[in-house]
Amino acid sequence: MSDLRLFNTLGRRLETFAPMQAGEACLYTCGPTVYDEPHIGNLRTFVFEDLLRRTLELFGYRVVQVMNLTDVEDKIIAKARERGLSIDELTAPYIDAFFRDLSLLGIARAEHYPRATAFVPQMIEMIGALVRSGHAYEVDGSVFFHVARFPAYGRLSGIDLCQVRQGERVADDEYGKDDVRDFVLWKATKPGEPSWESPWGPGRPGWHIECSAMSRALLGDTLDIHCGGVDNIFPHHENEIAQSECFSGHPFVHYWLHSEHLLVDGEKMSKSLGNQYRLSDLLERGADPRAVRYALVSVHYRQRLNFTAESLEHASSALRRLDEMKFRLDHAPLLATVPESGDLVTRSAAAVAGVREQLGDDLNVSGALGELFGLVKEVNRRVEGGVTAGEREAVRASLCTIDSVLQVLDAEAWRQRALGVTPAATSGAGPCDQEIESLVARRTAARQGRDFASADRIREQLSELGIVLEDTSGGTLWRRR
Ligand code: AMP
Ligand code: ZN
């Protein structure tokens, strides 16, 4: 079996993925700051993380993923105040919108969606320990991390600290720092702001400590993989490393993966340019969420993605080709024996192996799509003359395995998804039917390939999601426990 290789921002090189626990991958993904609906740039990063998760699963790993919801932060507080709302009242509709967008784009649910406001005691515990060990200090009820006490600071981003010293402006509420590079762990309260009691008086956590505390609480001191968009590398992830490693004395993360930004018509999205699109804006203009996923997933995550009307048209026409091939395959005359012109059973197994190899090369999605369309071409060439029942089943099973990662092939599932997505139906963290069916299909494919270890792992994963399987002669049935 070939390896999975990933580009590690830490060290900036391709590395073979080797998790801490055999067969398991723990993944922390920085989630949305919920003061607005996600924009399509955020969604690009979430789709990349979904592709990574599904690729890990294709390689047989059981994934435990955490995606935090940042629900206390300057912009949230300012907006809640402006509207006369509590934090919960302000963030609730945006959290619903986030889950709705995940469902609309076929993004598999993480195992945990912790909210920062539910983990403040854990943040206070970490900050307290950092103060006691001399890595942090208090000034007027705020606590700052002492960057000079962590010599490895800057290793992830390669940032030149002298530049930071000269260039950075001190935020209004961060005066009092010993060093301009130091960053805030705890902010003393200001009138009218939400606050929590702490050993340094009432206040609230800084943004960076939120992810360090939530990842530790749910995944432990060391993570296999941590992801985010490139804008997170500095200072957010650099600061997370400093806090977590000084607290625990262990390496924080083995593999750092960052996705490049999405641009709209070649420009950075911004409110002033009026090009900050949300998924709901695109849908209102008649875009098909399946084509949006295709457009987001089909550009390699380390390349900038230029989102344009043409990229959506291109996605739609690629999807049409896939649908037409499936239709032709469904309606092809049935033959008793495989003709001389080629064997689709072998061809489809080769396509799955090819897709796996391409995705294993740092998620080379263009290569994977090349393999898929190679199979499409072969099927189209063969269908008019007819296929055997075995060939048809083999092509279908291969497409199902490929789609367990790409999630663009099943037109009917997308129709159902669009009909079934309402905020009420999606705000919970449970898996939807399509996700369960996709896991069941992957387990079937693993069993067919005699990969019983992966099949067992998927059964366990389903069991943890509350799904009971029954293998019958007609296939696998599932029900919620
Ligand atoms: P935020 O809600 O701003 O905290 O961002 C959530 C995620 O979206 C983070 O991983 C960001 O790095 C990522 N992100 C923000 N803007 C973009 C963009 N234009 N393109 C791709 N990812 C982005
Ligand atoms: Zn984070």
mmCIF file of N, CA, C and O in Angstrom, residues 174-233:
data_model
loop_
_atom_site.group_PDB
_atom_site.id
_atom_site.type_symbol
_atom_site.label_atom_id
_atom_site.label_comp_id
_atom_site.label_asym_id
_atom_site.label_seq_id
_atom_site.Cartn_x
_atom_site.Cartn_y
_atom_site.Cartn_z
ATOM 1 N N GLU A 174 -3.718 46.676 24.464
ATOM 2 C CA GLU A 174 -2.528 45.881 24.752
ATOM 3 C C GLU A 174 -1.343 46.742 25.188
ATOM 4 O O GLU A 174 -0.200 46.314 25.161
ATOM 5 N N TYR A 175 -1.614 48.003 25.591
ATOM 6 C CA TYR A 175 -0.516 48.797 26.130
ATOM 7 C C TYR A 175 -0.086 48.173 27.446
ATOM 8 O O TYR A 175 -0.872 47.529 28.127
ATOM 9 N N GLY A 176 1.156 48.337 27.814
ATOM 10 C CA GLY A 176 1.620 47.755 29.069
ATOM 11 C C GLY A 176 2.472 46.534 28.827
ATOM 12 O O GLY A 176 3.125 46.034 29.731
ATOM 13 N N LYS A 177 2.496 46.027 27.560
ATOM 14 C CA LYS A 177 3.324 44.866 27.274
ATOM 15 C C LYS A 177 4.793 45.238 27.461
ATOM 16 O O LYS A 177 5.197 46.352 27.160
ATOM 17 N N ASP A 178 5.606 44.275 27.937
ATOM 18 C CA ASP A 178 7.040 44.539 28.092
ATOM 19 C C ASP A 178 7.718 44.660 26.733
ATOM 20 O O ASP A 178 8.727 45.314 26.574
ATOM 21 N N ASP A 179 7.165 43.932 25.761
ATOM 22 C CA ASP A 179 7.830 43.819 24.461
ATOM 23 C C ASP A 179 6.718 43.824 23.416
ATOM 24 O O ASP A 179 5.697 43.135 23.582
ATOM 25 N N VAL A 180 6.900 44.568 22.340
ATOM 26 C CA VAL A 180 5.823 44.702 21.347
ATOM 27 C C VAL A 180 5.455 43.347 20.738
ATOM 28 O O VAL A 180 4.345 43.140 20.276
ATOM 29 N N ARG A 181 6.406 42.374 20.772
ATOM 30 C CA ARG A 181 6.120 41.064 20.172
ATOM 31 C C ARG A 181 5.225 40.203 21.054
ATOM 32 O O ARG A 181 4.651 39.226 20.602
ATOM 33 N N ASP A 182 5.158 40.532 22.340
ATOM 34 C CA ASP A 182 4.353 39.713 23.255
ATOM 35 C C ASP A 182 2.882 39.785 22.845
ATOM 36 O O ASP A 182 2.442 40.766 22.251
ATOM 37 N N PHE A 183 2.168 38.711 23.134
ATOM 38 C CA PHE A 183 0.753 38.714 22.741
ATOM 39 C C PHE A 183 -0.119 38.402 23.942
ATOM 40 O O PHE A 183 0.333 37.824 24.931
ATOM 41 N N VAL A 184 -1.364 38.810 23.814
ATOM 42 C CA VAL A 184 -2.246 38.760 24.973
ATOM 43 C C VAL A 184 -2.858 37.366 25.148
ATOM 44 O O VAL A 184 -3.270 36.722 24.180
ATOM 45 N N LEU A 185 -2.871 36.908 26.404
ATOM 46 C CA LEU A 185 -3.518 35.632 26.736
ATOM 47 C C LEU A 185 -4.855 35.892 27.419
ATOM 48 O O LEU A 185 -5.811 35.145 27.252
ATOM 49 N N TRP A 186 -4.887 36.960 28.207
ATOM 50 C CA TRP A 186 -6.088 37.295 28.966
ATOM 51 C C TRP A 186 -6.267 38.807 28.928
ATOM 52 O O TRP A 186 -5.300 39.529 29.183
ATOM 53 N N LYS A 187 -7.474 39.259 28.579
ATOM 54 C CA LYS A 187 -7.709 40.708 28.486
ATOM 55 C C LYS A 187 -8.558 41.158 29.664
ATOM 56 O O LYS A 187 -9.680 40.637 29.848
ATOM 57 N N ALA A 188 -8.048 42.132 30.414
ATOM 58 C CA ALA A 188 -8.845 42.680 31.521
ATOM 59 C C ALA A 188 -10.142 43.242 30.956
ATOM 60 O O ALA A 188 -10.165 43.776 29.848
ATOM 61 N N THR A 189 -11.202 43.105 31.698
ATOM 62 C CA THR A 189 -12.516 43.527 31.186
ATOM 63 C C THR A 189 -12.592 45.045 31.003
ATOM 64 O O THR A 189 -11.901 45.809 31.678
ATOM 65 N N LYS A 190 -13.444 45.444 30.066
ATOM 66 C CA LYS A 190 -13.749 46.865 29.881
ATOM 67 C C LYS A 190 -15.244 47.028 30.127
ATOM 68 O O LYS A 190 -15.993 46.050 29.951
ATOM 69 N N PRO A 191 -15.712 48.220 30.483
ATOM 70 C CA PRO A 191 -17.134 48.366 30.802
ATOM 71 C C PRO A 191 -18.015 47.869 29.651
ATOM 72 O O PRO A 191 -17.718 48.119 28.480
ATOM 73 N N GLY A 192 -19.046 47.126 30.010
ATOM 74 C CA GLY A 192 -20.023 46.678 29.009
ATOM 75 C C GLY A 192 -19.616 45.422 28.261
ATOM 76 O O GLY A 192 -20.352 44.945 27.396
ATOM 77 N N GLU A 193 -18.432 44.862 28.560
ATOM 78 C CA GLU A 193 -18.002 43.650 27.851
ATOM 79 C C GLU A 193 -18.332 42.409 28.666
ATOM 80 O O GLU A 193 -18.301 42.458 29.889
ATOM 81 N N PRO A 194 -18.585 41.287 27.994
ATOM 82 C CA PRO A 194 -18.772 40.049 28.748
ATOM 83 C C PRO A 194 -17.456 39.673 29.432
ATOM 84 O O PRO A 194 -16.387 39.920 28.876
ATOM 85 N N SER A 195 -17.538 39.112 30.631
ATOM 86 C CA SER A 195 -16.288 38.764 31.315
ATOM 87 C C SER A 195 -16.453 37.526 32.186
ATOM 88 O O SER A 195 -17.566 37.130 32.514
ATOM 89 N N TRP A 196 -15.325 36.921 32.487
ATOM 90 C CA TRP A 196 -15.261 35.739 33.355
ATOM 91 C C TRP A 196 -14.323 36.069 34.517
ATOM 92 O O TRP A 196 -13.384 36.857 34.339
ATOM 93 N N GLU A 197 -14.588 35.447 35.678
ATOM 94 C CA GLU A 197 -13.693 35.641 36.830
ATOM 95 C C GLU A 197 -12.389 34.890 36.572
ATOM 96 O O GLU A 197 -12.401 33.816 35.955
ATOM 97 N N SER A 198 -11.274 35.465 37.045
ATOM 98 C CA SER A 198 -9.992 34.769 36.882
ATOM 99 C C SER A 198 -9.066 35.210 38.011
ATOM 100 O O SER A 198 -9.374 36.185 38.710
ATOM 101 N N PRO A 199 -7.927 34.548 38.198
ATOM 102 C CA PRO A 199 -6.978 34.975 39.242
ATOM 103 C C PRO A 199 -6.470 36.399 39.011
ATOM 104 O O PRO A 199 -5.909 37.014 39.912
ATOM 105 N N TRP A 200 -6.642 36.943 37.791
ATOM 106 C CA TRP A 200 -6.154 38.298 37.482
ATOM 107 C C TRP A 200 -7.297 39.310 37.444
ATOM 108 O O TRP A 200 -7.146 40.415 36.947
ATOM 109 N N GLY A 201 -8.442 38.893 37.956
ATOM 110 C CA GLY A 201 -9.634 39.744 37.936
ATOM 111 C C GLY A 201 -10.507 39.392 36.746
ATOM 112 O O GLY A 201 -10.152 38.521 35.934
ATOM 113 N N PRO A 202 -11.669 40.081 36.619
ATOM 114 C CA PRO A 202 -12.580 39.736 35.519
ATOM 115 C C PRO A 202 -11.970 40.086 34.164
ATOM 116 O O PRO A 202 -11.273 41.087 34.031
ATOM 117 N N GLY A 203 -12.238 39.247 33.184
ATOM 118 C CA GLY A 203 -11.692 39.505 31.847
ATOM 119 C C GLY A 203 -12.164 38.430 30.884
ATOM 120 O O GLY A 203 -13.133 37.702 31.157
ATOM 121 N N ARG A 204 -11.479 38.337 29.771
ATOM 122 C CA ARG A 204 -11.848 37.332 28.761
ATOM 123 C C ARG A 204 -10.581 36.847 28.061
ATOM 124 O O ARG A 204 -9.558 37.545 28.066
ATOM 125 N N PRO A 205 -10.665 35.649 27.458
ATOM 126 C CA PRO A 205 -9.449 35.110 26.844
ATOM 127 C C PRO A 205 -9.076 35.832 25.560
ATOM 128 O O PRO A 205 -9.933 36.377 24.866
ATOM 129 N N GLY A 206 -7.782 35.813 25.223
ATOM 130 C CA GLY A 206 -7.331 36.249 23.896
ATOM 131 C C GLY A 206 -7.660 35.138 22.910
ATOM 132 O O GLY A 206 -7.917 33.996 23.302
ATOM 133 N N TRP A 207 -7.613 35.447 21.626
ATOM 134 C CA TRP A 207 -8.045 34.474 20.603
ATOM 135 C C TRP A 207 -7.134 33.242 20.584
ATOM 136 O O TRP A 207 -7.596 32.104 20.540
ATOM 137 N N HIS A 208 -5.797 33.476 20.639
ATOM 138 C CA HIS A 208 -4.876 32.356 20.411
ATOM 139 C C HIS A 208 -5.002 31.245 21.451
ATOM 140 O O HIS A 208 -4.927 30.068 21.124
ATOM 141 N N ILE A 209 -5.200 31.640 22.715
ATOM 142 C CA ILE A 209 -5.234 30.632 23.779
ATOM 143 C C ILE A 209 -6.461 29.718 23.621
ATOM 144 O O ILE A 209 -6.463 28.576 24.074
ATOM 145 N N GLU A 210 -7.482 30.220 22.928
ATOM 146 C CA GLU A 210 -8.703 29.418 22.764
ATOM 147 C C GLU A 210 -8.367 28.080 22.092
ATOM 148 O O GLU A 210 -8.750 27.014 22.576
ATOM 149 N N CYS A 211 -7.622 28.145 20.981
ATOM 150 C CA CYS A 211 -7.342 26.907 20.240
ATOM 151 C C CYS A 211 -6.396 26.007 21.022
ATOM 152 O O CYS A 211 -6.551 24.780 21.012
ATOM 153 N N SER A 212 -5.405 26.600 21.729
ATOM 154 C CA SER A 212 -4.490 25.760 22.515
ATOM 155 C C SER A 212 -5.266 24.993 23.585
ATOM 156 O O SER A 212 -5.034 23.805 23.803
ATOM 157 N N ALA A 213 -6.196 25.679 24.250
ATOM 158 C CA ALA A 213 -6.920 25.022 25.351
ATOM 159 C C ALA A 213 -7.922 23.994 24.826
ATOM 160 O O ALA A 213 -8.056 22.900 25.378
ATOM 161 N N MET A 214 -8.616 24.327 23.746
ATOM 162 C CA MET A 214 -9.635 23.390 23.242
ATOM 163 C C MET A 214 -8.983 22.156 22.615
ATOM 164 O O MET A 214 -9.477 21.047 22.784
ATOM 165 N N SER A 215 -7.866 22.343 21.913
ATOM 166 C CA SER A 215 -7.231 21.174 21.296
ATOM 167 C C SER A 215 -6.692 20.257 22.394
ATOM 168 O O SER A 215 -6.819 19.037 22.322
ATOM 169 N N ARG A 216 -6.123 20.858 23.440
ATOM 170 C CA ARG A 216 -5.579 20.036 24.530
ATOM 171 C C ARG A 216 -6.700 19.289 25.246
ATOM 172 O O ARG A 216 -6.579 18.088 25.536
ATOM 173 N N ALA A 217 -7.803 20.002 25.519
ATOM 174 C CA ALA A 217 -8.903 19.367 26.259
ATOM 175 C C ALA A 217 -9.472 18.180 25.481
ATOM 176 O O ALA A 217 -9.849 17.172 26.061
ATOM 177 N N LEU A 218 -9.541 18.281 24.156
ATOM 178 C CA LEU A 218 -10.238 17.240 23.389
ATOM 179 C C LEU A 218 -9.299 16.238 22.735
ATOM 180 O O LEU A 218 -9.703 15.107 22.458
ATOM 181 N N LEU A 219 -8.046 16.635 22.462
ATOM 182 C CA LEU A 219 -7.147 15.721 21.723
ATOM 183 C C LEU A 219 -5.843 15.425 22.463
ATOM 184 O O LEU A 219 -5.102 14.538 22.063
ATOM 185 N N GLY A 220 -5.538 16.178 23.507
ATOM 186 C CA GLY A 220 -4.290 15.925 24.248
ATOM 187 C C GLY A 220 -3.213 16.942 23.900
ATOM 188 O O GLY A 220 -3.434 17.873 23.118
ATOM 189 N N ASP A 221 -2.014 16.744 24.489
ATOM 190 C CA ASP A 221 -0.938 17.737 24.342
ATOM 191 C C ASP A 221 -0.367 17.803 22.934
ATOM 192 O O ASP A 221 0.101 18.843 22.497
ATOM 193 N N THR A 222 -0.357 16.644 22.237
ATOM 194 C CA THR A 222 0.252 16.617 20.898
ATOM 195 C C THR A 222 -0.780 16.171 19.874
ATOM 196 O O THR A 222 -1.533 15.215 20.112
ATOM 197 N N LEU A 223 -0.804 16.871 18.744
ATOM 198 C CA LEU A 223 -1.767 16.550 17.682
ATOM 199 C C LEU A 223 -1.007 15.995 16.489
ATOM 200 O O LEU A 223 0.126 16.398 16.229
ATOM 201 N N ASP A 224 -1.666 15.113 15.744
ATOM 202 C CA ASP A 224 -1.031 14.663 14.501
ATOM 203 C C ASP A 224 -0.997 15.814 13.503
ATOM 204 O O ASP A 224 0.052 16.132 12.957
ATOM 205 N N ILE A 225 -2.176 16.391 13.229
ATOM 206 C CA ILE A 225 -2.272 17.396 12.154
ATOM 207 C C ILE A 225 -3.043 18.610 12.664
ATOM 208 O O ILE A 225 -4.028 18.468 13.405
ATOM 209 N N HIS A 226 -2.589 19.770 12.251
ATOM 210 C CA HIS A 226 -3.319 21.016 12.556
ATOM 211 C C HIS A 226 -3.409 21.798 11.255
ATOM 212 O O HIS A 226 -2.418 21.939 10.551
ATOM 213 N N CYS A 227 -4.614 22.286 10.946
ATOM 214 C CA CYS A 227 -4.812 23.000 9.671
ATOM 215 C C CYS A 227 -5.431 24.374 9.865
ATOM 216 O O CYS A 227 -6.058 24.646 10.887
ATOM 217 N N GLY A 228 -5.341 25.144 8.813
ATOM 218 C CA GLY A 228 -6.022 26.435 8.745
ATOM 219 C C GLY A 228 -5.658 27.069 7.413
ATOM 220 O O GLY A 228 -4.910 26.481 6.625
ATOM 221 N N GLY A 229 -6.163 28.279 7.187
ATOM 222 C CA GLY A 229 -5.759 29.018 5.995
ATOM 223 C C GLY A 229 -4.389 29.647 6.237
ATOM 224 O O GLY A 229 -3.941 29.749 7.391
ATOM 225 N N VAL A 230 -3.715 30.076 5.166
ATOM 226 C CA VAL A 230 -2.359 30.631 5.321
ATOM 227 C C VAL A 230 -2.305 31.846 6.234
ATOM 228 O O VAL A 230 -1.271 32.100 6.860
ATOM 229 N N ASP A 231 -3.399 32.585 6.317
ATOM 230 C CA ASP A 231 -3.399 33.763 7.191
ATOM 231 C C ASP A 231 -3.274 33.364 8.664
ATOM 232 O O ASP A 231 -2.943 34.195 9.503
ATOM 233 N N ASN A 232 -3.538 32.106 8.976
ATOM 234 C CA ASN A 232 -3.428 31.641 10.361
ATOM 235 C C ASN A 232 -1.977 31.356 10.775
ATOM 236 O O ASN A 232 -1.690 31.240 11.961
ATOM 237 N N ILE A 233 -1.062 31.232 9.792
ATOM 238 C CA ILE A 233 0.297 30.797 10.152
ATOM 239 C C ILE A 233 0.926 31.770 11.156
ATOM 240 O O ILE A 233 1.436 31.369 12.196
#
